[in-house]
Structures are given as C-alpha cells and as structure tokens.
XYZ file of C-alpha atoms in Angstrom:
276
model
C 0.000 0.000 0.000
C 2.836 2.396 0.860
C 4.424 1.647 -2.514
C 1.144 2.344 -4.325
C 0.735 5.680 -2.524
C 4.273 6.622 -3.476
C 3.628 5.813 -7.114
C 0.411 7.810 -7.046
C 2.229 10.809 -5.570
C 4.880 10.602 -8.268
C 2.230 10.422 -10.955
C 0.724 13.714 -9.723
C 4.074 15.483 -9.432
C 4.190 16.807 -13.028
C 6.060 20.055 -12.236
C 8.762 18.233 -10.315
C 9.115 15.732 -13.138
C 9.621 18.570 -15.617
C 12.027 20.416 -13.320
C 14.351 17.457 -12.848
C 13.861 16.158 -16.415
C 12.940 12.638 -15.375
C 12.594 10.214 -18.279
C 9.129 9.098 -19.320
C 7.884 6.521 -16.845
C 5.029 4.095 -17.423
C 3.410 4.437 -14.000
C 0.596 2.033 -14.857
C 3.161 -0.651 -15.549
C 4.924 0.088 -12.256
C 1.651 -0.183 -10.354
C 1.010 -3.552 -12.034
C 4.447 -4.737 -10.912
C 3.707 -3.753 -7.313
C 0.410 -5.620 -7.476
C 2.208 -8.709 -8.791
C 4.649 -8.626 -5.875
C 1.678 -8.427 -3.516
C 0.115 -11.488 -5.130
C 3.419 -13.379 -4.996
C 3.633 -12.875 -1.241
C -0.021 -13.593 -0.506
C -0.926 -16.156 2.113
C -1.903 -19.552 0.765
C -5.330 -20.447 2.140
C -6.112 -23.802 3.728
C -8.024 -25.311 0.748
C -5.088 -24.413 -1.503
C -2.657 -25.838 1.060
C -4.555 -29.138 1.030
C -4.636 -29.302 -2.774
C -0.912 -28.562 -3.041
C -0.240 -31.268 -0.468
C -2.250 -33.844 -2.399
C -0.317 -33.115 -5.579
C 3.045 -33.303 -3.794
C 2.024 -36.515 -2.022
C 1.155 -38.078 -5.381
C 4.666 -37.255 -6.634
C 6.254 -38.807 -3.532
C 4.138 -41.946 -3.914
C 5.356 -42.183 -7.485
C 8.876 -42.628 -6.127
C 7.986 -45.059 -3.319
C 4.590 -46.781 -3.017
C 2.724 -47.515 0.181
C 3.679 -50.751 1.922
C 1.180 -53.512 1.124
C 0.275 -54.152 4.758
C -3.256 -52.957 5.498
C -3.217 -53.700 9.276
C 0.025 -51.744 9.716
C -1.313 -48.829 7.655
C -4.462 -48.720 9.823
C -2.376 -48.820 12.992
C -0.103 -45.948 11.908
C -3.165 -43.921 10.894
C -4.792 -44.518 14.276
C -1.681 -43.327 16.121
C -1.197 -40.363 13.802
C -4.782 -39.163 13.905
C -4.873 -39.399 17.678
C -1.798 -37.169 17.785
C -3.317 -34.701 15.302
C -6.503 -34.560 17.384
C -4.484 -33.007 20.213
C -3.410 -30.029 18.067
C -4.899 -26.727 16.955
C -5.573 -28.119 13.460
C -7.552 -31.316 14.165
C -9.898 -30.831 11.203
C -7.313 -31.128 8.457
C -7.754 -34.279 6.310
C -4.931 -36.052 8.148
C -3.520 -39.141 6.434
C -0.583 -41.274 7.548
C 1.177 -43.956 5.572
C 4.170 -46.280 5.595
C 6.219 -46.125 2.397
C 7.699 -49.371 1.094
C 11.262 -48.076 1.195
C 14.299 -49.399 3.102
C 15.664 -45.901 3.713
C 15.277 -44.304 7.146
C 13.131 -41.201 6.841
C 9.777 -39.491 7.402
C 8.037 -36.737 5.443
C 5.266 -34.229 6.099
C 3.252 -32.823 3.213
C 1.228 -29.588 3.417
C -2.392 -30.139 4.382
C -1.900 -33.110 6.696
C -0.383 -36.040 4.766
C 2.535 -37.723 6.537
C 4.726 -40.631 5.462
C 7.192 -42.744 7.407
C 9.390 -45.304 5.670
C 9.419 -49.026 6.335
C 13.142 -48.721 7.076
C 12.477 -46.322 9.936
C 9.552 -48.303 11.401
C 11.724 -51.435 11.447
C 14.218 -49.628 13.675
C 11.635 -48.501 16.230
C 10.974 -50.348 19.463
C 7.686 -48.948 20.807
C 4.545 -47.015 19.979
C 5.908 -44.017 21.852
C 8.818 -43.929 19.389
C 6.406 -44.072 16.451
C 4.316 -41.346 18.074
C 7.408 -39.183 18.608
C 8.363 -39.348 14.920
C 4.809 -38.772 13.682
C 4.349 -35.883 16.135
C 7.513 -34.238 14.769
C 5.981 -34.381 11.277
C 2.605 -33.176 12.555
C 4.422 -30.153 13.994
C 5.769 -29.330 10.518
C 2.219 -29.251 9.176
C 0.973 -27.137 12.076
C 3.684 -24.542 11.481
C 3.345 -24.805 7.670
C 7.098 -25.283 7.338
C 6.941 -27.098 4.003
C 4.203 -24.860 2.645
C 6.253 -21.746 3.386
C 9.311 -23.318 1.769
C 7.283 -24.154 -1.360
C 5.892 -20.629 -1.466
C 9.379 -19.155 -1.100
C 10.668 -21.262 -3.981
C 7.659 -20.391 -6.127
C 8.199 -16.669 -5.539
C 11.706 -17.065 -6.924
C 10.673 -19.061 -9.989
C 7.201 -17.727 -10.777
C 5.960 -14.195 -11.368
C 3.053 -12.994 -9.258
C 0.399 -13.707 -11.876
C 1.904 -17.129 -12.596
C 1.857 -18.032 -8.903
C -1.778 -16.988 -8.703
C -2.540 -19.200 -11.712
C -0.653 -22.119 -10.146
C -2.765 -21.824 -6.992
C -6.080 -21.516 -8.857
C -5.593 -24.115 -11.581
C -5.170 -27.841 -10.970
C -3.287 -28.355 -14.246
C -0.963 -26.450 -16.517
C 2.721 -25.449 -16.683
C 2.500 -23.040 -13.738
C 0.962 -25.728 -11.523
C 3.599 -28.215 -12.629
C 6.344 -25.783 -11.646
C 4.781 -25.161 -8.244
C 4.542 -28.881 -7.458
C 8.070 -29.414 -8.792
C 9.319 -26.852 -6.251
C 7.547 -28.812 -3.547
C 8.891 -32.201 -4.614
C 12.469 -30.945 -4.985
C 12.364 -29.512 -1.470
C 12.317 -33.035 0.010
C 15.781 -33.693 -1.394
C 17.124 -30.408 0.028
C 15.419 -30.337 3.411
C 14.005 -27.571 5.558
C 15.942 -24.951 7.465
C 17.648 -26.285 10.582
C 15.478 -24.020 12.747
C 12.336 -25.645 11.312
C 13.615 -29.142 12.118
C 14.538 -28.216 15.678
C 11.156 -26.554 16.161
C 9.545 -29.752 14.865
C 11.417 -31.705 17.546
C 10.364 -29.349 20.350
C 6.705 -29.264 19.346
C 6.676 -32.965 18.519
C 7.732 -33.898 22.045
C 4.920 -31.746 23.473
C 2.296 -33.167 21.089
C 3.294 -36.754 21.896
C 3.182 -36.042 25.636
C -0.199 -34.346 25.270
C -1.453 -37.497 23.525
C -0.394 -39.601 26.516
C 2.910 -41.056 25.277
C 6.281 -41.251 26.987
C 7.942 -37.991 25.947
C 11.261 -39.753 25.394
C 9.922 -41.547 22.303
C 11.497 -39.151 19.800
C 14.838 -38.873 21.669
C 14.996 -42.678 21.708
C 14.685 -42.768 17.908
C 17.377 -40.095 17.583
C 19.666 -42.174 19.817
C 19.074 -45.175 17.541
C 20.003 -43.115 14.486
C 23.079 -41.745 16.242
C 24.268 -45.301 16.957
C 23.956 -46.359 13.311
C 26.877 -46.263 10.886
C 26.888 -42.770 9.362
C 27.996 -44.321 6.055
C 24.918 -46.540 5.875
C 23.182 -45.725 2.583
C 19.799 -46.001 4.314
C 20.664 -42.835 6.249
C 21.952 -40.757 3.342
C 18.844 -38.660 2.695
C 17.956 -38.322 6.382
C 21.415 -36.993 7.231
C 21.402 -34.712 4.186
C 18.069 -33.100 4.991
C 18.165 -32.993 8.816
C 20.550 -31.764 11.515
C 22.658 -34.557 12.992
C 21.023 -36.714 15.685
C 23.614 -35.419 18.168
C 22.664 -31.812 17.476
C 18.963 -32.585 17.768
C 19.463 -34.445 21.047
C 21.513 -31.561 22.418
C 18.707 -29.149 21.566
C 16.127 -31.404 23.247
C 18.336 -31.563 26.342
C 17.157 -28.034 27.066
C 13.665 -29.506 27.518
C 14.744 -32.115 30.045
C 12.298 -30.896 32.686
C 9.420 -31.356 30.232
C 10.705 -34.734 29.075
C 11.118 -35.982 32.639
C 7.648 -34.773 33.609
C 6.056 -37.018 30.954
C 8.550 -39.894 30.955
C 6.239 -42.098 33.015
C 3.546 -42.181 30.324
C 3.089 -45.399 28.302
C 5.581 -46.642 25.742
C 3.258 -49.427 24.523
C 6.011 -51.775 23.404
C 3.839 -54.892 23.189
C 1.143 -53.264 21.074
C 3.763 -51.845 18.707
C 5.471 -55.222 18.275
C 2.137 -56.952 17.699
C 1.204 -54.489 14.940
C 4.563 -54.130 13.184
C 6.287 -57.516 13.413
C 3.744 -59.649 11.593
C-alpha cells in the first residue's frame, strides 16, 4: 500500500518531473508490478494448502509406493490421527502412511499427509517412538514449514500472476512448476530451525497425547548409533541436523521430558502391529 501511494504521488508530481527532467515513466506498468509482488507474497489459504499437499504426495508416492500391509497402515493412521486430534488443526484431512522403502526417513506434506518409511519403522521399538516421529511431522504441518518453503521457492521461480494461476488451476505449466518446487524440497530439506522446532513441538504433542515424551529422543539415539555411512541414512542426514545436534537441543527440555517420561511406551502393542 505504501508503494502504491508513493507511485500515485509521483504520478501527480508533473512540475517536479519537468524540473528534474525525469525520463518518461510508465506508471501504470509500475503499479502492475507492485500488485504482482503483492500477489506473490499472498498467504496460501487452507483449501489451496490441502490441494498442493495432495499433488506433492502423489509425486512422492510415485517414487515409493505404500507398503502392502493394510493392518500396519491402519495402525499408523490410528496413532497419527490421535496425535493430530491433540493439536490446533484437528480438522485437516490427516492421512498417515508407511512407504515401502528401506531408507530411514519421514516426510510431512502440506495439508496433513505424513509418510514414514518401512526402514524407519523397522528400527523402532515402541509405539511411543512411532508417536514421537509422527508428532515431529505433525508439527511441521501445524507450522506450515513445508508450505512456506514451497511458497518461497515459487516466488523465486514464478511471477506474481503465474503463482496466482498455479494456486487456482489444478493443471498447466504453472501448476507443474509449483509442485516441482515442492517435490524438490524433500531432497534439500528444511531450514535447521524448522527441524529443531519440529522436535520441540513434537515432544509436546506426543506427551499431550499420553505417550512417553522420550519416544522421539529414543529414535534419535538409535540413528546416532547407526553407521553414518549406511546408505539407508543418506537422505535423512542430508536433509536434517545430525542426531547429536537434535538431542543436544532437546536436552534443554529435560524438565518437560522428565515430567512425561512415566507415560506409556506401549512396546507390546507396537510389536504386535509391526512384526507380523
């Protein structure tokens, strides 16, 4: 708005323009440019967030399909949706799935879709550990970390009008570019601050849902003990801070962790559902 007022004032300043011999300026074009910048930085609304997430999720599923284990998929969805129900965005169309991939990783997609890999589930020991990982990803959705990263990338690669088209239309080159930004982001990772915030909020969400708050730290300890050269860890280590750094950051929450450490770990139920 301030930029528009400035342009309007310049447009009315004919004597000053003549006095200083300014070149001819197309003020209408400048106003259009300002409007485009405004559209490029506009907030993405929840229905658009959900649609973007569905398109990105489809791309991710093209690279690694869901594990063909219906009971396990139901179990992970039950745990995930219970966690999501404890948050300020319980009404999103939350979906949780296990990808049939040996790599160790988990992904959150805008709008409430979350994936965890078979390789990571196989290295867990309890439901509280599963809940800790899923809660970390739920936190990313709550804070719109991935959505903001997609929007930032789109602002760099798409003009304001093109971004608006990409958000409105479900098909077309602009939409393809927008979803490509989103898919590529999963090979680069989020900012370190986003990952550490996901850990902090994830611990709180898991505790609020009734789980032992040390579930996520236990998974991080497992990852820390693995061989750093293991190919299954390559993408996880590329896109996340090191387990040691994440554990050190969570150490600052020790009082919170200890306060909820007596809540259930549910080892037997986890083993019964995941070791069939």
